[in-house]
Short mmCIF file of C-alpha atoms in Angstrom, two decimals:
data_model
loop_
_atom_site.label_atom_id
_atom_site.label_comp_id
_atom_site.label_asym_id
_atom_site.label_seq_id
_atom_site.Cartn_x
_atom_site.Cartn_y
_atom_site.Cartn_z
CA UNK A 1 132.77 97.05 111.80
CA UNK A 2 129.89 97.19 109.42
CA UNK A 3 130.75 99.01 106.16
CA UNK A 4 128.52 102.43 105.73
CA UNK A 5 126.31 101.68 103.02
CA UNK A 6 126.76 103.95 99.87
CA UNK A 7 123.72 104.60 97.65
CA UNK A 8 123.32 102.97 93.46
CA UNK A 9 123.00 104.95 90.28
CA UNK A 10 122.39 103.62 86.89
CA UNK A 11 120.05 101.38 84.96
CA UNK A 12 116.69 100.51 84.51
CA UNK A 13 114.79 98.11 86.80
CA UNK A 14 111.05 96.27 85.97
CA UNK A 15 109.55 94.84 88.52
CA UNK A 16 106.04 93.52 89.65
CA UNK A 17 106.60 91.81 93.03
CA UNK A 18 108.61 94.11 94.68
CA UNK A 19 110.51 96.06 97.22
CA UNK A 20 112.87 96.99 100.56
CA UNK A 21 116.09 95.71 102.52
CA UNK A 22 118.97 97.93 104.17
CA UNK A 23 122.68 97.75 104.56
CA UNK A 24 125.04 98.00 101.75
CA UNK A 25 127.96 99.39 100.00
CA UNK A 26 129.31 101.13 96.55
CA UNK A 27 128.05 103.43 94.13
CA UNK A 28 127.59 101.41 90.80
CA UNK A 29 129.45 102.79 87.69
CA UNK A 30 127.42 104.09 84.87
CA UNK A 31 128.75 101.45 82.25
CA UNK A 32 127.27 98.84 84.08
CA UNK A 33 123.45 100.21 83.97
CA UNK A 34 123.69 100.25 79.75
CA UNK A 35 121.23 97.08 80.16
CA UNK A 36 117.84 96.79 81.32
CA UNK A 37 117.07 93.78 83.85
CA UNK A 38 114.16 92.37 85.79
CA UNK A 39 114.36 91.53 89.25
CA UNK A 40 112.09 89.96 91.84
CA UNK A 41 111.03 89.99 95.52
CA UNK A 42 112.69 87.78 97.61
CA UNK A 43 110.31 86.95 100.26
CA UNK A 44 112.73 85.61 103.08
CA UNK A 45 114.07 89.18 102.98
CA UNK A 46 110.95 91.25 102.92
CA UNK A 47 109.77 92.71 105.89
CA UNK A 48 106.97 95.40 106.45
CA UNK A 49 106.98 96.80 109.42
CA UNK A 50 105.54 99.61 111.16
CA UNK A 51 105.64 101.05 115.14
CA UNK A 52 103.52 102.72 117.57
CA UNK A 53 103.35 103.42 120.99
CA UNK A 54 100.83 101.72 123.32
CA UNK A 55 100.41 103.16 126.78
CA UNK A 56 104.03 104.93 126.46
CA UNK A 57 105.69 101.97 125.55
CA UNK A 58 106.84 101.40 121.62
CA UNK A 59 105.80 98.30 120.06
CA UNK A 60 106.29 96.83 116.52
CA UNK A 61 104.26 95.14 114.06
CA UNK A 62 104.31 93.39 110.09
CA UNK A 63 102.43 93.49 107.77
CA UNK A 64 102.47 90.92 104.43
CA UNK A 65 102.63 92.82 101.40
CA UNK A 66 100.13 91.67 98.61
CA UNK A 67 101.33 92.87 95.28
CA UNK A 68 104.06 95.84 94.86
CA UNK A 69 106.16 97.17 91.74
CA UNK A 70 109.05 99.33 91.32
CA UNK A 71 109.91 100.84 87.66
CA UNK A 72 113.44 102.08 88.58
CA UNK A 73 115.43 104.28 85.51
CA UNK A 74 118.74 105.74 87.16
CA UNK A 75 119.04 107.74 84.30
CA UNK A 76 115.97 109.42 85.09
CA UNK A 77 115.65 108.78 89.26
CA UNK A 78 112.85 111.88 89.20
CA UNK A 79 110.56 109.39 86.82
CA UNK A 80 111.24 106.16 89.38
CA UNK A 81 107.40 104.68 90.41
CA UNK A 82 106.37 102.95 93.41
CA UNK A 83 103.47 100.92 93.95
CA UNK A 84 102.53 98.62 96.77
CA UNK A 85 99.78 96.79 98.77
CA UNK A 86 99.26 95.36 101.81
CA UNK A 87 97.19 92.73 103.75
CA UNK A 88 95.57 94.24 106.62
CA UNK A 89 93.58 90.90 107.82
CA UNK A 90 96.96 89.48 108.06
CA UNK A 91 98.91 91.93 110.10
CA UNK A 92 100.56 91.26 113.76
CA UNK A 93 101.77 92.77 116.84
CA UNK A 94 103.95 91.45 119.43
CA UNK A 95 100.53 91.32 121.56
CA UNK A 96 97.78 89.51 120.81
CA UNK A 97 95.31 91.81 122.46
CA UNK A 98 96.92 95.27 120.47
CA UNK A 99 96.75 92.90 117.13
CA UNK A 100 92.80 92.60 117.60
CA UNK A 101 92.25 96.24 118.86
CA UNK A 102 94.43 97.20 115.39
CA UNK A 103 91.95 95.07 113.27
CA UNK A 104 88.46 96.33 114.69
CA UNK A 105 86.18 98.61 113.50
CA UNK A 106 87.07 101.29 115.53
CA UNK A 107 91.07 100.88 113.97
CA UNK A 108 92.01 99.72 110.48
CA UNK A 109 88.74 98.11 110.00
CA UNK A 110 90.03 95.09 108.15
CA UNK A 111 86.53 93.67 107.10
CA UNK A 112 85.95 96.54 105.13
CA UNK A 113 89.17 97.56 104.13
CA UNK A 114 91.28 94.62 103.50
CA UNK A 115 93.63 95.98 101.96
CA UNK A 116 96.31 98.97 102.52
CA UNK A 117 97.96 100.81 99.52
CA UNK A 118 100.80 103.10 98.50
CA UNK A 119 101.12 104.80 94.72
CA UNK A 120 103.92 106.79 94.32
CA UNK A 121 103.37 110.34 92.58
CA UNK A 122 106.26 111.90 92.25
CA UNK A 123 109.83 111.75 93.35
CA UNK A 124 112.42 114.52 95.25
CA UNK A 125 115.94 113.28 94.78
CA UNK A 126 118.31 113.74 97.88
CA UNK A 127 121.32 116.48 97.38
CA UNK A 128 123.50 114.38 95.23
CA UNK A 129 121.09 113.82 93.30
CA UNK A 130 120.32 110.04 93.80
CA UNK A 131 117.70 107.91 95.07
CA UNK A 132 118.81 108.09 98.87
CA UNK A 133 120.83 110.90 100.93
CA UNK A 134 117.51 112.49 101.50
CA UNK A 135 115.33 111.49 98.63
CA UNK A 136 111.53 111.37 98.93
CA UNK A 137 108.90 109.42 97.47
CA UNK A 138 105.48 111.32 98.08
CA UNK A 139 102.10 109.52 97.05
CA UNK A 140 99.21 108.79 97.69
CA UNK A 141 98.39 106.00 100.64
CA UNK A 142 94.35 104.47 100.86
CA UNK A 143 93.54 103.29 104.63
CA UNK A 144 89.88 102.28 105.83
CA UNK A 145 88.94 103.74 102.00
CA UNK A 146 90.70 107.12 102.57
CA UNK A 147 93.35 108.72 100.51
CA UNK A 148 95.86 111.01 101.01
CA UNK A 149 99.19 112.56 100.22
CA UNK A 150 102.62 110.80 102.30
CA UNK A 151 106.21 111.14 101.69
CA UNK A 152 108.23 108.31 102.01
CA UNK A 153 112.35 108.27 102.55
CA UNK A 154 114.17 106.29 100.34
CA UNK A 155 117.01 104.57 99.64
CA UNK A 156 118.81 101.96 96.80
CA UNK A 157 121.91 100.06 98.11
CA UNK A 158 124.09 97.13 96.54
CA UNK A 159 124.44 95.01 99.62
CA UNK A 160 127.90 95.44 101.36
CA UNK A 161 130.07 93.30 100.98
CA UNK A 162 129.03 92.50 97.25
CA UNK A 163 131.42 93.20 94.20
CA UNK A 164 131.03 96.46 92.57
CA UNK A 165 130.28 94.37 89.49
CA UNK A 166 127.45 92.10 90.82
CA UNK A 167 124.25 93.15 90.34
CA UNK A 168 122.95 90.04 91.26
CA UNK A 169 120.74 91.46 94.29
CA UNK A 170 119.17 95.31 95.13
CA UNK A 171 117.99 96.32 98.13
CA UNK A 172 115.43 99.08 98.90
CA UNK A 173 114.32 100.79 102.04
CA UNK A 174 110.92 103.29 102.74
CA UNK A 175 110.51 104.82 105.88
CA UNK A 176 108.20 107.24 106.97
CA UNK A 177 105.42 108.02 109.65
CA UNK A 178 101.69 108.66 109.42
CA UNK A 179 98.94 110.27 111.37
CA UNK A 180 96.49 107.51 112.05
CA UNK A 181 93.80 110.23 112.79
CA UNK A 182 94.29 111.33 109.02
CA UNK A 183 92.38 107.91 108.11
CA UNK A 184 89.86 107.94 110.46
CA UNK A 185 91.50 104.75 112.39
CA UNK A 186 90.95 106.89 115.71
CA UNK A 187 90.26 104.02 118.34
CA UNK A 188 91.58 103.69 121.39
CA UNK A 189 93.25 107.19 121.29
CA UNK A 190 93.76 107.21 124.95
CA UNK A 191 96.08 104.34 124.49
CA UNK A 192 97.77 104.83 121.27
CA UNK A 193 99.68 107.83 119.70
CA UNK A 194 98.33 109.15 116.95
CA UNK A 195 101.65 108.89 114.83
CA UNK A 196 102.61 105.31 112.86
CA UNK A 197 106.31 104.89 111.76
CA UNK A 198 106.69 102.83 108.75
CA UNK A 199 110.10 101.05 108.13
CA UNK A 200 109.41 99.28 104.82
CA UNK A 201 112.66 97.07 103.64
CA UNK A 202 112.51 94.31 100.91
CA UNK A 203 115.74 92.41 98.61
CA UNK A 204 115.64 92.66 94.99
CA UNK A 205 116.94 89.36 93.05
CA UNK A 206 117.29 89.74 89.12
CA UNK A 207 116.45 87.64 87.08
CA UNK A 208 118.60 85.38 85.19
#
């Protein structure tokens, strides 16, 4: 039986090549967050992915992130930033066909826009207070050139099974949904829902 994961408090994390990853255990003492460290993505554990339904029938995507940060102070979870960006040219479908339909013109319009991104504005904690349990990260997200407000879900485990002790890895998790009509990525409506869910998870290795 998988154990329930259990969000972290604590200490400050720098990052510029950053974020997501799910499962995972243990709320972390506050002694142990005294000292500031520096982790970075691991990119065998970093997936961006998002899901949509074509003709009734959900499918899933990824999409590479390009550059992403996280400046994490548990002390302070309300001043935690987010920043990422992602490689439009480069994402895929299970279907070949929906892949090229999602890169046209009439869809994310990856000539011209090349590039997706998320900035984080603000934060809502969850009820106890911590970066998961209901938190929020709302921003701003740029698609085809457009801008506007999201709010993300979020989420900082340890990952289960670890010792309370080792800080070794983090992982994050941002989920979400969008209105692709917001954007003006309004092709082939008759086929495609208007709403995109975004399940963003990446691991977080310190540094040593």
């Amino acid at each position: 039986m998988r154990t329930a994961p259990t969000p972290i408090t604590g200490r400050k994390i720098n990052r510029r090549q950053a974020l997501f990853g799910a499962g995972a255990v243990a709320v972390l003492p506050a002694r142990l967050w005294a000292k500031s460290a520096d982790y970075l993505l691991d990119p065998h554990e970093t997936k961006v992915g998002f899901g949509f339904r074509l003709n009734g029938i959900w499918q899933t995507g990824r999409m590479p992130i390009t550059t992403s940060s996280v400046d994490l102070d548990p002390s302070q979870l309300q001043a935690t930033k987010v920043a990422v960006s992602l490689n439009a040219r480069a994402a895929r479908t299970g279907l070949i066909f929906a892949t090229q339909a999602m890169k046209s013109p009439d869809v994310l319009d990856v000539e011209r826009y090349p590039t997706i991104a998320f900035t984080s504005r603000r934060i809502r904690l969850g009820p106890d207070r911590r970066l998961s349990g209901g938190a929020e990260i709302i921003g701003d997200l740029t698609l085809r050139g457009i801008t506007r407000p999201v709010a993300l879900q979020a989420a900082l485990y340890r990952p289960a099974g670890t010792d309370p002790d080792d800080l070794s890895r983090l992982d994050f998790t941002l989920t979400g949904q969008i209105s692709r009509r917001a954007f003006g990525a309004t092709g082939f409506a008759a086929l495609v829902q208007d709403k995109i869910h975004l399940n963003i998870q990446a691991s977080l290795k310190r540094q040593t």
